Amino acid sequence: MGSVPSTPLKGGNVRPQDTAEYLIGTFVGEKSFPISSDYWQKLLELPLNLHWPAHRVLQACQLFAQNNQCTRHLAKFLIHLSWCLQDCISASGAPSDVYDKAVNAVYITSVFLKHLIENAKSDDIEGLYLSLDEKEPIPKDLIQDESIEDLMMHRVLSFITSVAVSPNTYLLHLELLNFMLIAMSTQLLCGPSPGPKDVNPFIDAAMVQDSSLVSLVVRKLLLNYISQPGMPFKSASYSIFYEGSQPSVLQRVGSAAANFVLLPLSYLGNSKGEYSKSPLADCSLLVLLVLIHYHKCVVSNESKTDKSADSATSDSLLKENTYFSDNYYCKALENAKDVEFDRIDVEGNAHSGPVVRLPFASLFDTLGMCLADEAAVLLLYSLLQGNSDFLEYVLVRTDSDTLLMPLLEALYNAPWRTPNQIYMLLIILLILSQDSSFNASIHKLILPSVPWYKERLLQQTSLGSLMVIILIRTVQYNLSKLRDVYLHTTCLATLANMAPHVHRLSSYASQRLVSLFFMLSRKYSKLVELRDNKVILGKGNSINSLSEDVSAELHIYTDFLRLVLEILNAILTYALPRNPEVVYAIMHRQEVFQPFKNHPRFNELLENIYTVLDFFNSRMDAQSMDGEWSVEKVLQVIILNCRSWRGEGMKMFTQLRFTYEQESHPEEFFIPYVWQLVLSRRVLSFNSGAINLFPVDPVPMEKKENDGEVSSKSRNDEPSMHGLLLDP
């Protein structure tokens, strides 16, 4: 584009490309057009076949950023775009060219808005200039005191909810969702902890929409996700999908309308992401996750800071007198009901306002197919944690393997997952394990095979046994790689919830359970040895500090060992006759318990284990046996004597029951996490130097995953989830 936009050729034969160059050049230039000018209509009707190289697009964006303060062209174009969307809403069954015009207009807006946002300073987002000049007459369609961002978000959300997805409207739906992600990306400029000074005009505008529209938005986004509508064939014929004569990967999955300008692949998105069968479903999910996990930090009306106070004091006072506003998208999701079960709330807990009604069966099945995707896992977590009706629906389904198998497979592949994804998976399992009927039912569901489990051939194993195996495998992985206490705790808490309901645990799962105690006991013994060595060495400051660290870690592993003993005790106390393989595994490795027999933290729990060992060892000794004992013969004796087991001499301990509780302000984890998901999906790329929401690690994720040992503390590209609570 150069320093000066080119102008169209004189004469009657004006080429469309030149006309477009003139219109865009004028849009980014110094001349300001009034909102009533017919220029805007010409801009909206740009041809759909203009390609520009990357450097020209960047020059246009830079020029626009310089002049927008004076021209206010972004604000004016947004108003015209909102009118265009209103025409699309009003004109039911409109010809495709009406939608094509809107598609192109949304894409143009997204290009320039994205550049303004990622080049703005976090404290100067007002530089978008989302208002008209004071001299500009207010359009009659603009309600008094209604901001342009409010108008635009209302029209975008109204279109999404009121116009059905069809071959003619698919691209416009997709571009509007991408526009929303770009408009809401101002969050990336804010700090990791939401504060009252954060400025997010578009998402704040979305938050103040009428509750009826909010409910429709949540429902429509979820229905898009459930239906997984594919890209219409005609959309694939656009030139953006091709380079020269060779077809190429969709250059920006999120921007099907990129036929206006051929942007660099990293401008709005990135072609390195895998091709999605339904980009509309993917974007619908991401927009929904951004909306439901956002919370605006607001200063309390009662608090008035002293203007004479210094900046640090003022910020401190602000933080002390703030609260988080309600999120009605989150509430709409939490109160969603099943369309197939229109019951009256007999407890009188009726919800005021519109209720989102969803086909829970279809949502359940869709999630089951998509849980390899991290965003789908977060949606499942959000539903189970917040929506008691959906949790109840999941718990009463008899095909729990639909959800559990992909969740367990994802945990099996933990080395290729982010730590936060592992946490999400484990918390979902913990939430499910809080229900006793779930714990009982998973042991009744028999899996013919588990093809993705490579270490051992698993055939005719129960879903419950597989869950025990995978949880223990996750503890083992965490012990050797991540070394994260929270992850250990979550795994063991889930196993503790399952323990009293274990039924016919497989031989392999039983062996792994006893091996878990041995594995943790080895770590415990090393820590004891290390602590004792530190005490012998001396009492220097550095030595004392190291000794304190070792003692703290030793205390943690003491708790872990006790928890594993509690798990074994729960099985032996409440379910021994149904679990001969557990008895066999304990007898086979009984020597691993000997070093802890007199330990003050473990002796009571070990008394029960030795009561069981004494009972079955005596029965073995009483058997006259020709030749050596085989596994089958030992197990046969155990099964026979399980029938006569009465639990005499066993001490009854209170059943451990762990529940998951989300902390009061989880947005400090979820807002950065959701935006990391958005960026990782490559529907939107962003200038990493402008991101303040979370630390950006320059090392590519692919390299990290293959670098061997990873410490959870070194994963600076991820927000911490350790604030989430486990309540026993």
XYZ file of C-alpha atoms in Angstrom:
728
model
C 0.000 0.000 0.000
C 3.028 2.214 0.495
C 2.937 5.514 2.277
C -0.002 6.761 0.212
C -2.952 4.574 -0.830
C -3.273 4.028 -4.537
C -6.248 5.543 -6.354
C -8.526 4.036 -9.008
C -7.811 4.473 -12.700
C -9.562 7.336 -14.396
C -12.113 6.565 -17.030
C -14.974 4.163 -17.232
C -13.013 0.910 -16.878
C -12.366 0.966 -13.164
C -11.111 -2.424 -12.060
C -12.707 -3.864 -8.896
C -9.277 -4.333 -7.346
C -8.459 -0.664 -7.760
C -11.809 0.424 -6.369
C -11.196 -1.729 -3.319
C -7.697 -0.348 -2.913
C -9.074 3.169 -2.994
C -11.827 2.412 -0.484
C -9.513 0.685 1.968
C -6.834 3.314 1.434
C -9.375 5.986 2.283
C -10.611 4.015 5.285
C -7.131 3.973 6.843
C -6.184 7.466 5.667
C -6.440 10.919 7.218
C -9.739 11.999 5.669
C -12.731 11.538 7.934
C -16.038 10.567 6.326
C -19.249 11.417 8.192
C -21.318 8.479 9.264
C -24.067 9.488 6.838
C -21.749 9.366 3.788
C -22.506 6.837 1.027
C -18.807 5.913 1.229
C -19.607 3.401 3.978
C -22.051 1.518 1.794
C -19.399 1.220 -0.923
C -16.923 -0.081 1.654
C -19.426 -2.695 2.786
C -19.850 -3.844 -0.808
C -16.175 -4.500 -1.490
C -15.417 -7.245 -4.037
C -14.569 -10.654 -2.669
C -11.496 -11.383 -4.754
C -8.791 -8.982 -3.617
C -5.530 -10.451 -2.285
C -2.910 -8.375 -0.540
C 0.499 -9.508 0.675
C 1.289 -9.409 4.375
C 3.411 -6.272 4.365
C 0.653 -4.211 2.747
C -1.886 -5.362 5.300
C 0.504 -4.385 8.099
C 1.104 -0.971 6.530
C -2.645 -0.416 6.268
C -3.136 -1.357 9.933
C -0.335 0.948 11.075
C -1.744 3.843 9.078
C -5.214 3.173 10.458
C -3.883 3.183 14.028
C -2.320 6.614 13.426
C -5.452 8.192 11.999
C -8.334 6.505 13.833
C -8.202 8.998 16.719
C -9.146 11.806 14.354
C -11.295 9.939 11.835
C -13.129 7.651 14.304
C -13.542 5.303 11.357
C -13.553 2.195 13.555
C -16.537 3.466 15.541
C -18.373 4.517 12.377
C -17.717 1.219 10.629
C -18.940 -0.701 13.680
C -22.190 1.275 13.598
C -22.677 0.538 9.894
C -21.798 -3.089 10.486
C -24.416 -3.275 13.249
C -26.995 -1.899 10.806
C -25.895 -4.436 8.232
C -26.400 -7.223 10.764
C -29.822 -5.869 11.619
C -30.737 -6.082 7.920
C -29.574 -9.715 7.915
C -31.729 -10.436 10.960
C -34.780 -8.702 9.526
C -34.496 -10.141 6.022
C -35.519 -13.740 6.625
C -34.295 -15.952 3.807
C -32.204 -13.147 2.347
C -30.098 -13.873 -0.758
C -26.560 -15.062 -0.090
C -24.973 -11.814 -1.300
C -26.547 -9.993 1.682
C -24.684 -12.321 4.035
C -21.523 -12.171 1.926
C -21.446 -8.402 2.347
C -21.759 -8.776 6.113
C -19.095 -11.500 6.183
C -16.591 -9.283 4.430
C -17.422 -6.316 6.646
C -16.943 -8.369 9.822
C -13.608 -9.619 8.564
C -12.364 -6.120 7.698
C -13.350 -4.987 11.189
C -11.575 -7.933 12.792
C -8.321 -7.227 10.941
C -8.049 -3.623 12.070
C -9.534 -4.132 15.541
C -7.049 -6.911 16.284
C -4.125 -4.699 15.296
C -5.373 -1.883 17.547
C -5.864 -4.201 20.520
C -2.559 -6.041 20.411
C -0.652 -2.789 19.927
C -2.483 -0.944 22.688
C -1.160 -0.559 26.193
C -3.120 -2.287 28.937
C -3.861 1.085 30.566
C -4.690 2.791 27.267
C -7.321 0.559 25.681
C -9.364 3.731 25.272
C -7.105 4.211 22.270
C -9.658 2.194 20.294
C -11.770 5.390 20.255
C -15.109 3.611 20.335
C -17.086 6.829 20.216
C -18.047 9.438 17.653
C -16.599 12.911 17.557
C -18.649 15.403 19.533
C -19.454 17.280 16.316
C -20.812 14.130 14.679
C -24.627 13.916 14.867
C -25.798 10.832 16.780
C -27.512 8.376 14.423
C -31.219 7.962 15.053
C -30.787 4.202 15.513
C -28.359 4.750 18.383
C -30.187 4.920 21.706
C -29.189 7.769 23.999
C -26.297 6.752 26.298
C -25.858 3.460 24.421
C -22.184 2.852 23.688
C -21.034 1.611 20.313
C -19.625 -1.556 21.856
C -23.012 -2.229 23.488
C -24.769 -1.736 20.157
C -22.312 -3.958 18.317
C -22.335 -6.817 20.825
C -26.124 -6.711 21.012
C -26.405 -7.041 17.235
C -23.774 -9.782 17.055
C -25.444 -11.817 19.787
C -28.905 -11.178 18.319
C -27.788 -12.470 14.938
C -26.157 -15.566 16.438
C -29.298 -16.450 18.376
C -32.008 -15.528 15.872
C -30.603 -16.591 12.488
C -30.306 -20.320 11.844
C -27.027 -21.801 10.654
C -27.375 -22.709 6.978
C -25.083 -22.919 3.930
C -25.822 -19.231 3.286
C -25.255 -18.039 6.864
C -22.476 -20.386 8.030
C -19.595 -18.052 7.161
C -21.220 -15.057 8.807
C -21.853 -17.028 12.009
C -18.222 -18.130 11.962
C -16.828 -14.647 11.335
C -18.980 -13.133 14.071
C -17.670 -15.674 16.588
C -14.123 -14.859 15.529
C -14.909 -11.166 15.831
C -16.076 -11.811 19.394
C -12.828 -13.592 20.285
C -10.827 -10.702 18.853
C -12.979 -8.066 20.538
C -12.759 -9.850 23.890
C -8.994 -10.374 23.580
C -8.427 -7.118 25.484
C -8.263 -9.487 28.454
C -4.846 -10.593 27.234
C -3.542 -7.092 27.962
C -4.682 -7.223 31.604
C -2.701 -8.643 34.493
C -3.156 -12.199 35.807
C -5.295 -10.997 38.706
C -8.458 -9.129 37.593
C -8.482 -5.586 38.897
C -10.838 -2.607 38.888
C -8.635 -0.735 36.407
C -8.958 -3.426 33.717
C -10.717 -2.153 30.604
C -12.531 -4.752 28.488
C -15.204 -2.805 26.587
C -16.609 -5.573 24.400
C -16.857 -8.406 26.906
C -18.230 -5.963 29.486
C -20.852 -5.001 26.902
C -21.710 -8.686 26.455
C -22.122 -9.043 30.224
C -24.829 -6.368 30.495
C -27.140 -7.794 27.832
C -30.689 -8.734 28.770
C -30.985 -12.062 30.607
C -33.272 -13.489 27.932
C -30.650 -12.820 25.242
C -27.901 -14.238 27.476
C -29.832 -17.497 27.870
C -30.394 -17.712 24.118
C -26.677 -17.159 23.494
C -25.639 -19.954 25.872
C -28.183 -22.296 24.322
C -27.218 -21.473 20.723
C -23.479 -21.835 21.340
C -24.022 -25.227 22.968
C -26.358 -26.345 20.168
C -23.682 -25.334 17.639
C -21.224 -27.456 19.589
C -23.609 -30.389 19.819
C -24.579 -30.361 16.132
C -20.976 -29.875 14.899
C -22.080 -28.268 11.581
C -19.496 -28.775 8.851
C -18.157 -26.117 6.497
C -20.499 -25.747 3.491
C -19.027 -26.961 0.242
C -19.419 -23.587 -1.447
C -17.275 -21.962 1.245
C -14.376 -24.220 0.346
C -14.384 -22.838 -3.189
C -13.316 -19.384 -2.031
C -9.840 -18.406 -3.118
C -8.578 -18.214 0.467
C -8.497 -21.994 0.529
C -6.064 -22.193 -2.369
C -2.597 -21.004 -3.217
C -1.986 -20.995 -6.936
C -3.379 -24.140 -8.500
C -2.705 -26.377 -5.481
C -5.275 -26.746 -2.713
C -3.863 -25.981 0.716
C -4.911 -26.357 4.314
C -7.564 -23.869 5.369
C -5.327 -20.888 5.976
C -7.244 -19.573 8.897
C -9.840 -21.969 10.185
C -11.524 -19.149 12.015
C -11.645 -16.819 9.021
C -13.519 -18.393 6.195
C -14.032 -14.914 4.815
C -10.357 -14.172 4.363
C -11.038 -13.885 0.641
C -10.909 -10.134 1.144
C -7.191 -10.062 1.851
C -4.663 -12.844 1.887
C -3.153 -12.237 5.305
C 0.048 -13.739 6.649
C -0.808 -17.064 8.226
C -0.060 -15.756 11.708
C -2.059 -12.554 11.397
C -5.432 -13.631 12.729
C -4.749 -17.320 13.032
C -2.249 -20.001 12.210
C -2.335 -22.736 9.598
C -0.286 -25.131 11.726
C -3.377 -26.239 13.632
C -5.105 -29.418 12.540
C -8.043 -29.010 10.193
C -11.316 -28.985 12.057
C -14.386 -30.715 10.691
C -16.516 -28.037 12.309
C -14.763 -24.703 12.868
C -18.136 -23.227 13.864
C -18.497 -25.735 16.709
C -14.927 -25.095 17.854
C -15.352 -21.319 17.893
C -18.747 -21.594 19.590
C -17.139 -23.562 22.414
C -14.247 -21.114 22.824
C -16.566 -18.086 22.897
C -18.771 -19.840 25.460
C -15.777 -20.650 27.687
C -14.544 -17.052 27.543
C -18.010 -15.761 28.442
C -18.803 -18.124 31.321
C -15.447 -17.750 33.075
C -15.204 -13.952 32.935
C -15.776 -11.911 36.087
C -15.476 -8.149 36.178
C -13.749 -6.635 39.180
C -15.784 -3.699 40.476
C -15.021 -1.066 43.118
C -17.539 -0.996 45.947
C -19.704 2.133 46.083
C -19.008 2.490 49.789
C -15.261 2.795 49.285
C -13.764 6.149 48.405
C -10.007 6.261 48.053
C -8.072 9.235 49.234
C -6.861 11.105 46.162
C -3.899 12.420 48.089
C -2.646 8.902 48.799
C 0.248 7.625 46.776
C -0.320 5.212 43.901
C 0.667 2.069 45.826
C -1.618 2.937 48.737
C -4.456 3.793 46.362
C -4.107 0.465 44.530
C -4.097 -1.374 47.863
C -7.286 0.365 48.987
C -8.912 -0.397 45.653
C -8.097 -4.073 45.959
C -9.494 -4.232 49.499
C -12.801 -2.663 48.457
C -13.585 -4.588 45.296
C -15.931 -7.398 44.422
C -16.656 -9.488 41.348
C -19.877 -8.826 39.486
C -22.254 -11.657 38.666
C -21.778 -13.478 35.378
C -25.178 -14.294 33.888
C -23.699 -16.523 31.182
C -22.234 -18.679 33.934
C -25.549 -18.674 35.794
C -27.435 -19.609 32.617
C -25.141 -22.614 32.124
C -25.443 -23.643 35.766
C -29.255 -23.490 35.634
C -29.644 -25.258 32.268
C -32.229 -28.058 32.233
C -32.729 -31.172 30.143
C -35.371 -30.745 27.429
C -36.446 -34.343 28.011
C -37.136 -33.853 31.699
C -39.406 -30.885 32.260
C -39.993 -31.412 35.971
C -41.318 -29.050 38.601
C -38.816 -28.147 41.276
C -40.519 -29.787 44.248
C -38.135 -28.137 46.676
C -39.261 -24.704 45.590
C -35.887 -23.747 44.134
C -37.378 -22.264 40.995
C -35.037 -19.993 39.091
C -36.214 -16.552 38.111
C -35.889 -15.551 34.491
C -35.508 -17.651 31.358
C -34.100 -21.163 31.646
C -31.783 -22.719 29.073
C -33.159 -26.078 27.920
C -30.702 -28.451 26.283
C -30.726 -32.019 24.992
C -28.532 -33.500 27.724
C -28.338 -36.834 25.881
C -26.859 -35.197 22.764
C -24.532 -33.041 24.862
C -23.341 -36.140 26.746
C -22.653 -38.013 23.502
C -20.882 -35.046 21.880
C -18.612 -34.603 24.880
C -17.837 -38.317 24.805
C -16.606 -37.974 21.226
C -14.601 -34.779 21.812
C -12.829 -35.234 25.163
C -9.463 -35.610 23.482
C -9.797 -31.837 23.090
C -8.756 -29.783 26.124
C -11.545 -27.236 25.583
C -14.146 -30.021 25.737
C -12.649 -31.194 29.041
C -13.035 -27.686 30.459
C -16.660 -27.560 29.290
C -17.355 -30.901 30.979
C -15.723 -29.649 34.180
C -17.809 -26.440 34.050
C -21.019 -28.444 33.637
C -20.270 -31.027 36.340
C -19.002 -28.472 38.837
C -21.743 -25.888 38.292
C -24.849 -27.657 36.997
C -26.294 -30.166 39.472
C -28.904 -31.360 36.947
C -26.278 -32.291 34.374
C -24.136 -33.958 37.048
C -27.148 -36.002 38.119
C -27.838 -36.916 34.494
C -24.256 -38.126 33.997
C -24.353 -40.167 37.201
C -27.531 -42.046 36.249
C -26.358 -42.930 32.752
C -25.581 -46.624 32.486
C -22.968 -46.079 29.762
C -20.489 -44.172 31.924
C -17.700 -45.517 29.713
C -18.789 -42.977 27.060
C -17.177 -40.235 29.143
C -14.749 -42.208 31.285
C -12.866 -44.002 28.527
C -11.681 -40.831 26.730
C -10.915 -39.197 30.089
C -8.820 -42.171 31.185
C -7.099 -42.367 27.806
C -6.180 -38.676 28.105
C -4.716 -39.353 31.571
C -2.868 -42.370 30.188
C -1.192 -39.954 27.765
C -0.251 -37.552 30.587
C 3.293 -36.927 29.260
C 1.707 -35.239 26.243
C -0.791 -33.212 28.261
C -0.308 -29.900 30.035
C -0.294 -30.056 33.847
C -3.488 -28.014 33.991
C -5.238 -30.413 31.625
C -4.206 -33.276 33.913
C -5.673 -31.369 36.865
C -8.958 -30.834 35.015
C -9.201 -34.524 34.149
C -8.493 -35.576 37.727
C -10.966 -33.118 39.225
C -13.692 -34.453 36.914
C -12.963 -37.975 38.172
C -12.975 -36.711 41.769
C -16.376 -35.030 41.280
C -17.823 -38.235 39.829
C -16.299 -40.364 42.610
C -18.240 -38.371 45.213
C -21.313 -40.427 44.257
C -21.476 -43.929 45.770
C -23.759 -45.301 43.033
C -21.238 -44.208 40.413
C -18.448 -45.948 42.314
C -20.482 -49.150 42.440
C -21.657 -49.059 38.814
C -18.229 -48.663 37.213
C -17.175 -52.056 38.617
C -20.141 -53.730 36.936
C -19.284 -52.452 33.463
C -16.874 -54.926 31.824
C -14.585 -53.788 29.006
C -13.743 -56.443 26.382
C -10.370 -54.767 25.766
C -8.451 -51.519 26.208
C -6.503 -51.121 22.951
C -4.736 -47.890 23.920
C -3.195 -49.408 27.082
C 0.173 -50.678 25.839
C 2.029 -51.905 28.944
C -0.210 -54.890 29.459
C -2.987 -56.698 27.643
C -6.196 -55.775 29.451
C -9.126 -58.006 28.575
C -12.473 -58.407 30.317
C -11.484 -55.869 32.947
C -14.002 -53.657 34.708
C -14.153 -49.932 34.113
C -13.538 -49.447 37.841
C -10.358 -51.545 37.722
C -9.130 -49.536 34.730
C -9.796 -46.294 36.601
C -7.745 -47.546 39.573
C -4.902 -48.552 37.231
C -4.836 -45.172 35.463
C -5.000 -43.165 38.691
C -2.067 -45.111 40.142
C -0.169 -44.721 36.869
C -0.763 -40.954 37.092
C 0.652 -40.894 40.631
C 3.709 -42.754 39.352
C 4.159 -40.279 36.485
C 3.747 -37.352 38.844
C 6.260 -38.811 41.282
C 8.923 -39.094 38.588
C 8.182 -35.998 36.480
C 5.899 -33.274 37.814
C 6.274 -33.878 41.554
C 3.123 -31.916 42.295
C 1.549 -32.414 45.727
C -1.896 -31.253 44.579
C -1.957 -33.848 41.817
C -0.994 -36.630 44.258
C -3.717 -35.524 46.651
C -6.403 -35.479 43.962
C -5.519 -38.968 42.707
C -5.478 -40.466 46.207
C -8.682 -38.656 47.200
C -10.478 -40.196 44.216
C -9.158 -43.659 45.079
C -10.281 -43.157 48.689
C -13.812 -42.292 47.530
C -13.878 -45.426 45.365
C -12.398 -47.827 47.928
C -15.481 -48.902 49.958
C -17.359 -49.711 46.744
C -14.671 -51.741 44.978
C -16.061 -54.943 43.500
C -13.931 -57.720 42.033
C -10.908 -55.528 41.475
C -8.728 -57.148 38.841
C -5.447 -58.842 39.716
C -3.428 -56.199 37.880
C -5.243 -53.301 39.585
C -4.788 -54.997 42.967
C -1.057 -55.470 42.355
C -0.724 -51.834 41.304
C -2.484 -50.709 44.485
C 0.002 -52.528 46.727
C 2.854 -51.335 44.497
C 1.615 -47.772 45.052
C 2.258 -48.164 48.773
C 5.710 -49.587 48.053
C 6.525 -46.782 45.603
C 5.572 -44.073 48.106
C 7.319 -45.902 50.953
C 10.606 -45.844 49.007
C 10.283 -42.089 48.561
C 9.441 -41.767 52.251
C 12.495 -43.826 53.295
C 14.805 -41.707 51.130
C 13.466 -38.544 52.746
C 13.993 -39.996 56.240
C 17.577 -40.860 55.319
C 18.139 -37.406 53.849
C 16.713 -35.714 56.939
C 18.878 -37.769 59.287
C 21.993 -36.975 57.236
C 21.228 -33.252 57.413
C 20.903 -33.436 61.192
C 24.265 -35.184 61.481
C 26.042 -32.680 59.202
C 25.464 -29.676 61.407
C 23.332 -26.650 62.149
C 24.366 -24.016 59.617
C 21.671 -21.698 58.207
C 21.679 -23.351 54.792
C 21.635 -26.800 56.374
C 18.702 -25.809 58.590
C 16.808 -24.474 55.607
C 17.347 -27.682 53.654
C 16.385 -29.740 56.673
C 13.124 -27.792 57.021
C 12.320 -28.424 53.352
C 13.004 -32.139 53.745
C 10.913 -32.292 56.906
C 8.007 -30.578 55.167
C 8.187 -33.004 52.255
C 8.512 -35.917 54.668
C 5.325 -34.806 56.403
C 3.515 -34.732 53.047
C 4.611 -38.248 52.136
C 3.663 -39.481 55.599
C 0.143 -38.261 54.834
C 0.222 -39.951 51.427
C 1.281 -43.289 52.910
C -1.428 -43.060 55.537
C -3.995 -42.276 52.842
C -2.979 -45.360 50.842
C -3.317 -47.455 53.999
C -6.765 -45.914 54.524
C -7.681 -46.972 50.971
C -6.540 -50.547 51.578
C -8.361 -50.565 54.935
C -11.603 -49.387 53.335
C -11.469 -52.231 50.812
C -10.644 -54.832 53.468
C -13.232 -53.499 55.930
C -16.186 -52.964 53.603
C -15.526 -55.088 50.546
C -13.097 -57.932 51.349
C -15.373 -60.870 50.346
C -15.802 -59.305 46.902
C -12.088 -58.705 46.343
C -9.977 -61.856 46.663
C -7.377 -60.401 44.276
C -6.692 -57.547 46.714
C -6.132 -60.094 49.507
C -3.790 -62.055 47.249
C -1.804 -58.912 46.318
C -1.377 -57.962 49.999
C -0.273 -61.494 50.906
C 2.121 -61.641 47.976
C 3.851 -58.378 48.976
C 3.285 -58.450 52.752
C 6.934 -57.650 53.430
C 6.468 -54.050 52.196
C 4.341 -53.260 55.263
C 6.809 -54.638 57.845
C 9.047 -51.504 58.178
C 6.013 -49.403 59.175
C 4.383 -51.810 61.598
C 5.427 -49.808 64.665
C 5.187 -46.345 63.096
C 2.934 -44.160 65.315
C 1.054 -42.739 62.286
C 0.474 -46.119 60.671
C 0.280 -48.784 63.368
C -3.504 -48.670 63.848
C -4.158 -49.018 60.135
C -1.554 -51.752 59.768
C -3.171 -53.725 62.593
C -6.150 -54.330 60.317
C -3.939 -55.383 57.429
C -2.087 -57.827 59.676
C -5.404 -59.141 61.017
C -6.300 -60.041 57.435
C -2.843 -61.484 56.784
C -2.971 -63.603 59.947
C -6.409 -64.948 59.033
C -5.516 -65.993 55.500
C -1.968 -67.137 56.331
C -3.372 -69.471 58.990
C -5.867 -70.867 56.477
C -3.033 -71.449 54.035
C -0.973 -73.208 56.692
C -3.924 -75.448 57.534
C -4.137 -76.702 53.964
C -2.378 -79.955 53.225
C -0.601 -79.377 49.942
C 1.190 -81.786 47.633
C 3.917 -79.974 45.763
C 4.390 -76.203 45.486
C 1.706 -73.586 45.744
C 0.635 -72.091 42.424
C -1.058 -68.734 41.975
C -4.313 -70.470 41.065
C -4.244 -72.693 44.158
C -3.476 -69.808 46.510
C -6.261 -67.760 44.984
C -8.641 -70.697 45.268
C -7.951 -70.945 49.009
C -8.449 -67.190 49.405
C -11.768 -67.265 47.529
C -12.962 -70.190 49.617
C -12.097 -68.486 52.895
C -13.473 -65.102 51.829
C -16.899 -66.708 52.282
C -16.203 -67.395 55.951
C -14.603 -64.003 56.619
C -16.532 -62.123 59.298
C -14.157 -59.257 59.968
C -13.469 -60.303 63.553
C -10.780 -58.196 65.192
C -10.982 -55.433 62.590
C -11.052 -51.859 63.857
C -13.656 -49.681 62.187
C -12.375 -46.328 60.960
C -14.500 -43.457 59.722
C -14.879 -43.683 55.966
C -12.863 -41.052 54.173
C -14.930 -39.026 51.755
C -13.348 -36.252 49.743
C -15.347 -33.580 47.981
C -14.191 -30.971 45.518
C -14.825 -27.340 46.297
C -13.954 -24.552 43.906
C -12.461 -21.573 45.709
C -14.463 -18.361 45.955
C -12.545 -16.470 43.249
C -11.454 -19.020 40.636
C -11.217 -16.437 37.849
C -7.506 -15.945 38.544
C -7.005 -19.466 37.260
C -9.729 -19.806 34.643
C -9.437 -16.513 32.725
C -5.758 -17.078 31.833
C -6.414 -20.794 31.243
C -9.278 -20.159 28.814
C -7.232 -17.673 26.820
C -4.338 -20.095 26.634
C -6.787 -22.579 25.130
C -7.960 -19.973 22.611
C -4.401 -19.233 21.518
C -3.385 -22.898 21.472
C -6.246 -23.692 19.085
C -4.715 -21.234 16.613
C -8.026 -19.675 15.638
C -6.425 -16.482 16.918
C -2.778 -15.530 17.148
C -1.647 -12.626 19.270
C 1.496 -10.581 19.704
C 3.171 -12.447 22.561
C 4.961 -9.293 23.686
C 1.619 -7.646 24.422
C 0.289 -10.446 26.646
C 0.160 -9.609 30.353
C -2.504 -12.119 31.384
C 0.034 -14.922 31.831
C 3.790 -15.315 31.394
C 4.637 -16.297 27.843
C 7.267 -18.985 27.506
C 9.248 -18.588 24.265
C 10.025 -22.320 24.144
C 7.572 -24.047 21.797
C 5.147 -26.451 23.484
C 6.124 -29.257 21.094
C 9.729 -29.020 22.280
C 8.718 -29.064 25.927
C 6.742 -32.226 25.502
C 9.770 -34.078 24.204
C 12.347 -32.720 26.604
C 11.915 -35.433 29.195
C 11.524 -34.320 32.774
C 9.241 -31.372 33.363
C 8.772 -29.621 36.677
C 5.342 -28.188 37.361
C 6.984 -25.145 38.883
C 8.850 -24.440 35.665
C 5.758 -24.352 33.518
C 5.545 -20.586 33.617
C 3.270 -20.512 30.610
C 0.438 -21.868 32.724
C -1.623 -20.331 35.518
C -1.522 -22.098 38.848
C -4.485 -24.206 39.841
C -3.277 -24.983 43.323
C -5.808 -22.633 44.871
C -8.658 -25.015 44.155
C -9.717 -26.828 47.274
C -10.145 -30.428 48.353
C -12.295 -30.824 51.446
C -12.221 -34.214 53.220
